[in-house]
Coordinates of C-alpha atoms and ligand atoms in Angstrom, one line a residue:
M16 CA 0.0 0.0 0.0
T17 CA 1.3 3.5 -0.9
Q18 CA -0.3 6.1 1.4
K19 CA -0.1 9.7 0.2
T20 CA -0.8 12.9 2.1
L21 CA -1.8 15.8 -0.1
H22 CA -1.9 19.4 0.9
Y23 CA -1.9 21.7 -2.1
G24 CA -2.8 24.9 -0.3
S25 CA -3.9 27.7 -2.7
V26 CA -3.0 26.5 -6.2
R27 CA -4.3 27.2 -9.7
L28 CA -3.8 24.7 -12.6
Q29 CA -2.2 26.1 -15.7
G30 CA -0.7 24.4 -18.8
S31 CA -1.0 21.7 -21.3
L32 CA -0.9 17.9 -21.0
I33 CA -0.8 14.9 -23.3
V34 CA -2.9 12.3 -21.4
P35 CA -1.7 8.7 -21.6
G36 CA -3.0 6.2 -24.1
D37 CA -6.5 4.8 -24.0
K38 CA -6.7 1.7 -21.8
S39 CA -9.5 0.0 -23.7
V40 CA -7.7 0.5 -27.1
S41 CA -4.3 -0.5 -25.7
H42 CA -5.6 -3.8 -24.4
R43 CA -7.3 -4.6 -27.7
S44 CA -4.2 -3.6 -29.7
I45 CA -2.2 -6.4 -27.9
M46 CA -5.0 -9.0 -28.2
F47 CA -5.7 -8.4 -31.9
G48 CA -2.0 -8.1 -32.8
A49 CA -1.5 -11.4 -31.0
M50 CA -4.3 -13.1 -32.9
A51 CA -3.0 -11.8 -36.3
T52 CA 0.0 -13.6 -37.9
G53 CA 3.0 -11.3 -38.4
T54 CA 4.1 -8.0 -37.0
T55 CA 1.7 -5.4 -35.6
T56 CA 3.0 -2.1 -34.3
V57 CA 1.3 0.1 -31.8
E58 CA 2.0 3.8 -30.9
G59 CA 0.8 5.7 -27.9
F60 CA 0.3 2.5 -25.9
L61 CA -0.7 2.9 -22.2
L62 CA 2.0 1.6 -19.8
G63 CA -0.6 1.1 -17.1
E64 CA -0.6 -2.1 -14.9
D65 CA -3.7 -3.5 -16.5
C66 CA -2.3 -3.3 -20.1
L67 CA 1.1 -4.6 -19.0
D68 CA -0.7 -7.6 -17.5
T69 CA -2.4 -8.2 -20.9
I70 CA 1.1 -8.2 -22.5
K71 CA 2.4 -10.8 -19.9
C72 CA -0.6 -13.1 -20.7
F73 CA 0.2 -13.1 -24.4
R74 CA 3.9 -13.7 -23.9
K75 CA 2.9 -16.9 -22.0
L76 CA 1.1 -17.9 -25.2
G77 CA 4.3 -17.7 -27.2
V78 CA 3.7 -14.2 -28.7
N79 CA 6.8 -11.9 -28.9
I80 CA 6.0 -8.4 -27.6
D81 CA 8.6 -5.7 -27.4
V82 CA 7.9 -2.5 -25.5
Q83 CA 10.0 0.7 -26.2
A84 CA 8.4 3.6 -24.2
T85 CA 4.9 3.8 -25.6
N86 CA 5.7 2.0 -28.9
V87 CA 5.0 -1.7 -28.9
T88 CA 5.9 -4.3 -31.5
I89 CA 3.9 -7.6 -31.5
E90 CA 5.4 -10.5 -33.5
S91 CA 2.9 -13.4 -33.5
P92 CA 2.8 -16.8 -35.0
G93 CA -1.0 -16.2 -35.2
I94 CA -3.7 -17.6 -32.9
N95 CA -3.6 -21.1 -34.5
N96 CA 0.1 -21.4 -33.5
W97 CA -0.1 -20.2 -30.0
E98 CA 1.6 -22.3 -27.3
E99 CA -0.4 -23.8 -24.4
P100 CA 0.7 -21.8 -21.4
S101 CA 2.5 -23.9 -18.7
E102 CA 1.6 -21.2 -16.1
V103 CA -1.6 -19.6 -15.0
L104 CA -2.5 -16.4 -17.0
Y105 CA -2.6 -13.6 -14.4
T106 CA -5.0 -10.8 -15.4
G107 CA -4.3 -8.6 -12.3
N108 CA -7.0 -6.0 -11.7
S109 CA -8.3 -6.0 -15.2
G110 CA -11.9 -6.9 -16.0
T111 CA -11.2 -6.1 -19.7
T112 CA -8.3 -8.6 -19.9
T113 CA -10.2 -11.3 -18.0
R114 CA -13.4 -11.0 -20.0
L115 CA -12.0 -10.4 -23.5
M116 CA -9.4 -13.2 -23.0
L117 CA -12.3 -15.6 -22.3
G118 CA -13.7 -14.8 -25.8
V119 CA -10.3 -15.0 -27.4
L120 CA -9.4 -18.4 -25.9
A121 CA -12.8 -20.0 -26.1
G122 CA -12.4 -20.7 -29.9
S123 CA -8.7 -21.4 -29.9
H124 CA -6.9 -24.8 -29.5
I125 CA -5.5 -23.7 -26.1
H126 CA -6.1 -24.9 -22.6
A127 CA -5.5 -22.1 -20.1
I128 CA -6.3 -21.1 -16.5
M129 CA -6.8 -17.4 -15.7
T130 CA -6.9 -15.7 -12.4
G131 CA -6.6 -12.1 -11.2
D132 CA -6.3 -10.1 -8.0
A133 CA -8.8 -9.9 -5.0
S134 CA -11.0 -7.4 -6.9
I135 CA -11.2 -9.6 -10.0
A136 CA -12.1 -12.6 -7.8
K137 CA -15.3 -10.8 -6.9
R138 CA -16.4 -9.5 -10.3
P139 CA -19.1 -11.4 -12.2
M140 CA -17.9 -13.5 -15.2
R141 CA -21.2 -15.3 -16.0
R142 CA -22.3 -12.3 -18.1
V143 CA -19.5 -13.5 -20.5
V144 CA -19.4 -17.2 -19.7
D145 CA -23.2 -17.7 -20.3
P146 CA -23.2 -16.4 -23.9
L147 CA -19.9 -18.2 -24.6
R148 CA -21.4 -21.4 -23.4
L149 CA -24.3 -20.9 -25.8
M150 CA -21.6 -20.9 -28.5
Q151 CA -20.4 -24.3 -27.1
A152 CA -17.5 -22.9 -25.1
D153 CA -15.9 -25.1 -22.4
I154 CA -15.3 -22.8 -19.4
R155 CA -15.3 -23.8 -15.8
G156 CA -14.8 -21.7 -12.6
R157 CA -16.0 -21.1 -9.1
N158 CA -19.8 -20.9 -8.6
N159 CA -20.4 -22.5 -12.0
G160 CA -18.1 -20.1 -13.9
Q161 CA -19.1 -16.9 -12.1
Y162 CA -15.8 -16.2 -10.5
T163 CA -12.0 -16.6 -11.2
P164 CA -10.0 -18.8 -11.3
L165 CA -11.4 -19.9 -14.7
A166 CA -10.3 -22.8 -16.8
I167 CA -10.8 -22.7 -20.5
Q168 CA -10.5 -25.6 -23.0
G169 CA -10.6 -24.0 -26.4
K170 CA -12.7 -25.8 -29.0
P171 CA -14.7 -25.1 -32.3
L172 CA -17.6 -22.8 -31.6
Q173 CA -21.1 -22.1 -33.1
A174 CA -22.3 -18.6 -33.9
I175 CA -25.1 -17.1 -31.8
D176 CA -27.7 -14.4 -32.1
Y177 CA -27.5 -12.7 -28.7
T178 CA -29.5 -9.9 -27.1
M179 CA -27.4 -8.2 -24.4
P180 CA -29.1 -8.0 -21.0
V181 CA -26.6 -5.3 -19.8
A182 CA -24.8 -2.5 -21.8
S183 CA -21.3 -3.9 -21.6
A184 CA -18.5 -3.6 -24.2
Q185 CA -16.6 -6.4 -22.4
V186 CA -19.5 -8.8 -23.0
K187 CA -20.1 -7.7 -26.6
S188 CA -16.3 -7.9 -27.3
A189 CA -15.9 -11.4 -25.8
I190 CA -18.8 -12.7 -28.0
L191 CA -17.4 -11.0 -31.1
L192 CA -13.9 -12.3 -30.5
A193 CA -15.3 -15.8 -30.0
G194 CA -17.4 -15.3 -33.1
L195 CA -14.2 -15.0 -35.1
H196 CA -13.7 -18.7 -34.5
A197 CA -17.3 -19.8 -34.8
T198 CA -19.2 -21.4 -37.6
G199 CA -21.8 -19.0 -39.0
T200 CA -22.6 -15.3 -38.4
T201 CA -22.6 -14.1 -34.8
I202 CA -25.0 -11.2 -34.0
V203 CA -24.9 -9.1 -30.9
R204 CA -27.9 -6.9 -30.2
E205 CA -27.6 -3.9 -27.9
A206 CA -30.5 -1.8 -26.6
V207 CA -28.0 0.9 -25.5
V208 CA -24.8 1.0 -27.5
S209 CA -21.6 0.3 -25.5
R210 CA -18.1 1.5 -26.5
D211 CA -17.3 0.2 -30.0
H212 CA -13.4 0.0 -29.9
T213 CA -13.6 -3.7 -30.8
E214 CA -15.6 -3.2 -33.9
R215 CA -13.5 -0.3 -35.0
M216 CA -10.2 -2.2 -34.4
L217 CA -11.4 -5.4 -36.0
R218 CA -12.0 -3.4 -39.2
Q219 CA -8.5 -2.1 -38.9
F220 CA -7.2 -5.7 -38.9
G221 CA -9.2 -6.4 -42.1
V222 CA -12.2 -8.1 -40.5
A223 CA -15.7 -7.4 -42.0
V224 CA -17.9 -6.3 -39.1
T225 CA -21.2 -4.5 -39.8
T226 CA -23.4 -2.6 -37.4
K227 CA -27.1 -1.9 -38.2
D228 CA -30.0 -0.9 -35.9
G229 CA -28.0 -1.7 -32.7
A230 CA -26.9 -5.1 -33.9
V231 CA -23.3 -6.1 -34.7
H232 CA -22.8 -8.8 -37.3
L233 CA -19.6 -10.8 -37.7
T234 CA -19.0 -14.0 -39.8
G235 CA -16.6 -16.5 -38.4
N236 CA -13.3 -17.8 -39.9
Q237 CA -11.9 -14.4 -40.9
P238 CA -8.2 -14.1 -40.3
L239 CA -6.8 -10.9 -38.7
Q240 CA -4.2 -9.1 -40.8
A241 CA -1.3 -7.5 -38.8
T242 CA -1.4 -3.7 -39.0
H243 CA -0.4 -0.5 -37.3
V244 CA -2.5 0.9 -34.4
K245 CA -2.5 4.4 -33.2
V246 CA -3.9 4.7 -29.6
P247 CA -5.6 7.9 -28.8
G248 CA -5.3 9.6 -25.3
D249 CA -7.7 8.2 -22.8
I250 CA -10.8 10.4 -22.2
S251 CA -11.4 8.5 -18.9
S252 CA -8.0 9.8 -17.8
A253 CA -8.5 13.3 -19.3
A254 CA -11.7 13.4 -17.3
F255 CA -9.8 14.0 -14.0
F256 CA -8.2 17.1 -15.4
L257 CA -11.3 18.3 -17.2
V258 CA -13.0 18.4 -13.8
A259 CA -9.9 19.8 -12.0
G260 CA -9.7 22.6 -14.5
A261 CA -13.4 23.5 -13.9
I262 CA -13.3 23.4 -10.1
V263 CA -9.9 24.8 -9.1
P264 CA -10.0 28.6 -9.1
N265 CA -8.1 30.6 -11.8
S266 CA -7.3 27.5 -13.9
E267 CA -7.0 26.8 -17.6
I268 CA -5.8 23.4 -18.8
T269 CA -5.4 22.1 -22.4
L270 CA -5.4 18.4 -23.0
Q271 CA -4.1 17.2 -26.4
N272 CA -4.9 14.1 -28.5
V273 CA -7.9 13.1 -26.3
G274 CA -9.9 10.2 -27.8
L275 CA -13.4 11.4 -28.7
N276 CA -15.1 8.2 -29.8
P277 CA -18.8 9.0 -29.8
T278 CA -19.5 5.9 -27.7
R279 CA -17.1 7.3 -25.0
D280 CA -17.7 11.0 -25.0
G281 CA -20.7 11.3 -22.7
I282 CA -18.7 13.4 -20.3
I283 CA -18.5 16.2 -22.9
D284 CA -22.4 16.3 -23.0
V285 CA -22.5 16.5 -19.2
L286 CA -19.8 19.2 -18.9
Q287 CA -21.7 21.3 -21.5
A288 CA -25.0 20.7 -19.6
M289 CA -23.3 21.8 -16.4
K290 CA -22.1 25.0 -18.1
V291 CA -18.4 24.1 -17.8
K292 CA -16.2 26.4 -20.1
L293 CA -14.9 23.9 -22.6
A294 CA -13.4 24.4 -26.0
I295 CA -13.0 21.5 -28.5
T296 CA -10.4 22.0 -31.3
D297 CA -8.2 20.1 -33.7
V298 CA -10.8 17.3 -34.2
T299 CA -9.3 14.4 -36.2
E300 CA -11.3 11.7 -38.0
D301 CA -8.9 8.7 -37.5
A302 CA -10.1 5.2 -36.8
E303 CA -10.5 6.5 -33.2
P304 CA -11.3 10.3 -33.5
T305 CA -9.3 12.7 -31.3
A306 CA -9.4 16.4 -30.3
T307 CA -7.8 19.0 -28.1
L308 CA -9.8 20.0 -25.1
T309 CA -9.4 23.2 -23.2
V310 CA -11.2 23.8 -19.9
Q311 CA -11.4 26.8 -17.6
T312 CA -12.6 27.5 -14.1
S313 CA -16.4 27.6 -14.3
E314 CA -19.6 28.3 -12.3
M315 CA -21.4 24.9 -12.7
Q316 CA -25.1 24.1 -12.7
A317 CA -26.5 20.8 -11.5
T318 CA -27.9 18.3 -14.0
I319 CA -29.5 14.9 -14.4
I320 CA -27.2 12.1 -15.7
G321 CA -29.1 9.0 -16.7
G322 CA -30.4 6.8 -19.5
D323 CA -28.5 6.1 -22.7
V324 CA -25.6 8.4 -21.8
I325 CA -24.6 6.1 -18.9
P326 CA -22.5 3.6 -20.9
R327 CA -20.8 6.6 -22.7
L328 CA -19.4 7.9 -19.3
I329 CA -19.7 5.0 -16.9
D330 CA -16.0 5.2 -15.8
E331 CA -16.2 9.0 -15.4
I332 CA -19.0 8.9 -12.8
P333 CA -16.7 9.1 -9.7
I334 CA -15.1 12.3 -11.0
L335 CA -18.4 13.7 -12.2
A336 CA -19.8 13.2 -8.7
L337 CA -16.9 15.4 -7.4
L338 CA -17.8 18.0 -10.0
A339 CA -21.4 17.9 -8.9
T340 CA -20.3 18.8 -5.3
Q341 CA -19.2 22.2 -6.7
A342 CA -22.3 22.8 -8.9
H343 CA -25.3 24.9 -8.0
G344 CA -28.3 22.7 -7.3
T345 CA -29.0 19.0 -7.0
T346 CA -27.4 16.6 -9.5
I347 CA -29.0 13.2 -9.9
I348 CA -27.0 10.3 -11.3
K349 CA -29.3 7.3 -12.1
D350 CA -29.5 4.1 -14.2
A351 CA -25.9 3.4 -13.2
E352 CA -26.2 0.2 -11.1
E353 CA -23.3 -1.2 -13.2
L354 CA -21.1 0.9 -10.9
K355 CA -21.6 -1.8 -8.2
V356 CA -19.7 -4.4 -10.2
K357 CA -16.6 -2.4 -11.1
E358 CA -13.2 -2.6 -9.4
T359 CA -15.1 -1.9 -6.2
D360 CA -18.8 -0.9 -5.6
R361 CA -18.3 2.6 -7.0
I362 CA -21.7 3.9 -5.7
Q363 CA -20.8 3.1 -2.1
A364 CA -17.1 4.1 -2.5
V365 CA -17.9 7.6 -4.1
V366 CA -20.6 8.4 -1.6
T367 CA -18.6 7.3 1.5
E368 CA -15.4 9.1 0.5
L369 CA -17.1 12.4 -0.7
K370 CA -19.1 12.5 2.5
K371 CA -15.8 12.3 4.5
L372 CA -14.7 15.5 2.7
G373 CA -18.0 17.3 3.6
A374 CA -20.0 16.8 0.5
T375 CA -23.8 16.6 0.5
I376 CA -24.4 13.3 -1.2
E377 CA -26.6 10.2 -0.8
A378 CA -26.5 6.8 -2.5
T379 CA -29.6 5.5 -4.3
E380 CA -30.2 2.0 -5.7
D381 CA -28.9 3.0 -9.2
G382 CA -26.7 6.0 -8.6
M383 CA -26.5 9.0 -6.2
V384 CA -27.9 12.5 -5.5
I385 CA -25.5 15.4 -4.8
T386 CA -26.3 18.9 -3.7
G387 CA -23.9 21.7 -4.1
P388 CA -21.9 23.8 -4.0
T389 CA -20.2 22.6 -0.8
P390 CA -16.7 23.6 0.4
L391 CA -14.6 20.4 1.0
H392 CA -12.3 19.8 3.9
G393 CA -9.4 17.5 4.7
A394 CA -10.0 13.8 5.5
N395 CA -8.5 10.3 5.6
L396 CA -9.7 8.7 2.4
A397 CA -9.7 5.1 1.2
S398 CA -9.2 4.2 -2.5
Y399 CA -10.5 0.7 -2.1
G400 CA -7.6 -0.3 -4.4
D401 CA -9.7 1.3 -7.2
H402 CA -7.7 3.7 -9.5
R403 CA -10.6 5.9 -10.3
I404 CA -11.6 6.3 -6.6
G405 CA -8.0 7.2 -5.7
M406 CA -7.8 9.8 -8.5
M407 CA -11.1 11.3 -7.5
G408 CA -9.7 11.8 -3.9
A409 CA -6.5 13.4 -5.2
I410 CA -8.4 15.9 -7.4
A411 CA -10.7 16.7 -4.4
A412 CA -7.5 17.5 -2.4
L413 CA -6.8 20.3 -4.9
I414 CA -9.8 22.2 -3.5
A415 CA -10.1 20.8 0.0
E416 CA -9.3 23.1 3.0
G417 CA -6.6 21.1 4.9
E418 CA -4.8 17.8 4.4
V419 CA -6.2 14.8 2.5
T420 CA -4.6 11.4 3.1
I421 CA -5.3 8.6 0.7
D422 CA -4.6 5.1 2.0
D423 CA -3.5 3.4 -1.2
T424 CA -2.5 5.4 -4.3
A425 CA -0.4 2.7 -6.0
C426 CA -3.6 1.5 -7.7
I427 CA -3.6 4.7 -9.8
G428 CA -0.8 3.1 -11.9
I429 CA -3.5 0.7 -13.2
S430 CA -4.7 3.4 -15.7
Y431 CA -2.6 6.6 -15.2
P432 CA 1.0 6.0 -14.0
T433 CA 2.0 9.6 -14.5
F434 CA -1.1 11.1 -12.7
F435 CA 0.7 12.8 -9.8
E436 CA 3.5 14.1 -12.1
H437 CA 0.8 15.7 -14.3
I438 CA -0.7 17.4 -11.2
E439 CA 2.7 18.7 -10.3
Q440 CA 3.3 19.9 -13.9
L441 CA 0.0 22.0 -13.8
A442 CA -0.1 23.2 -10.2
K443 CA 1.1 26.7 -9.8
S444 CA 1.4 28.0 -6.2
L445 CA -0.6 31.2 -5.4
S446 CA 1.1 31.8 -2.1
Ligands
SPQ516 O1 -11.1 -3.4 -17.3 P1 -11.9 -2.9 -16.1 O2 -11.3 -3.3 -14.8 O3 -13.3 -3.4 -16.2 O4 -12.0 -1.3 -16.2 C1 -13.0 -0.3 -16.2 C2 -12.3 1.0 -15.7 O5 -12.9 1.8 -14.9 O6 -11.2 1.3 -16.1 C3 -14.2 -0.7 -15.4 F1 -14.1 -0.8 -14.2 O7 -13.4 0.0 -17.5 C4 -14.2 -0.8 -18.4 C5 -15.5 -0.2 -18.7 O8 -16.2 0.1 -17.5 C6 -13.4 -1.0 -19.7 C7 -14.3 -1.5 -20.8 C8 -13.6 -2.1 -22.0 O9 -12.4 -1.8 -22.3 O10 -14.3 -2.8 -22.8 C9 -15.7 -1.5 -20.8 C10 -16.4 -1.0 -19.6 O11 -16.9 -2.1 -18.9 P2 -18.2 -2.9 -19.3 O12 -18.5 -3.8 -18.1 O13 -19.3 -1.9 -19.5 O14 -17.9 -3.7 -20.5

């Protein structure tokens, strides 16, 4: 555990940052590069713990992966020539690694056992295991496949037509990746669209994937062709500085190369609804669109966050809750019960920790209700080993009167290893 005591005093945030690579896209670049035969190159890769654990898993399958700063080269013999791992595949804290690997391995010739850390051991896997079993996958685990460790015996699969019971990119992606090795056309139907990085990147690797009326279609037995992947900056990491720029007095922050995939940019809608001063420039139309975002200290208004926008900002809710403590009026966050099955129960964690800082916030069954603006004070916070809760606490410390201690900040390295350096880079003392 790495405890940190933060006491920023009077600071303003000023300057420009390049936020680290997108975690979802980085994971997928390794997985897809490993499935393809030949050499795939990746630029802008996120060197966070979760993505490094994905790399370690694929090295155990006989894939050669070289990391030079944020450039990664993957040399793979192709999925049909992977080695059976002689060791357990360790997926650490990463739900994405664990769930997508299930889909990748289910249709391979590989026998593998996967396990992760204490948080992963509590996260539900049947949401992925059940549809994969409908495809004839052979997966076993505690509580009939609900929890890790999980054992997978890869085998030929059958395509399915599956209607998603929850909006989850991890479930959709696992089914599509298994669908690559299934006979027939796999269809995944979503009532509310979840992030589509898998569909976009499969196309980059030469796979035909079509999306129509909320249904994704993919026909099996399409080989992936090695390619070059450009990883955009992670909007979920940028979110912490978008909120910091809005709530810390006299601030202006510019964030470059931020991924603005329309299935991930719900935070932009919310910032605009809350009247945050935000400029969007340099928009690119790459496979994953990007933009430069500039935020300034703002007078915020409360809003309602719920419905179809939730999957587009699910990982940003902890930091948006902090923003709401500084907005005028009552902000309601609803339809977000998925927060309960993230790295920790993020409804309970956000409400408990923001209350310790003096916020007016109550948990509901599917979200939280926050009334502001409220001055925050020092407190001893817990991160629950959850990177996004730890970073929410650290950004709160920038406006809190007094000292904020966070029990475990090492977890922040899961998605944003340079987070505290970036705060130091922007913080200008006023005293
Ligand atoms: O990988 P992990 O641990 O599940 O990470 C989180 C996060 O906060 O970084 C969720 F806790 O992001 C998920 C996200 O919530 C990453 C992800 C993806 O890359 O496909 C999809 C989302 O999860 P889900 O359950 O909606 O599919």
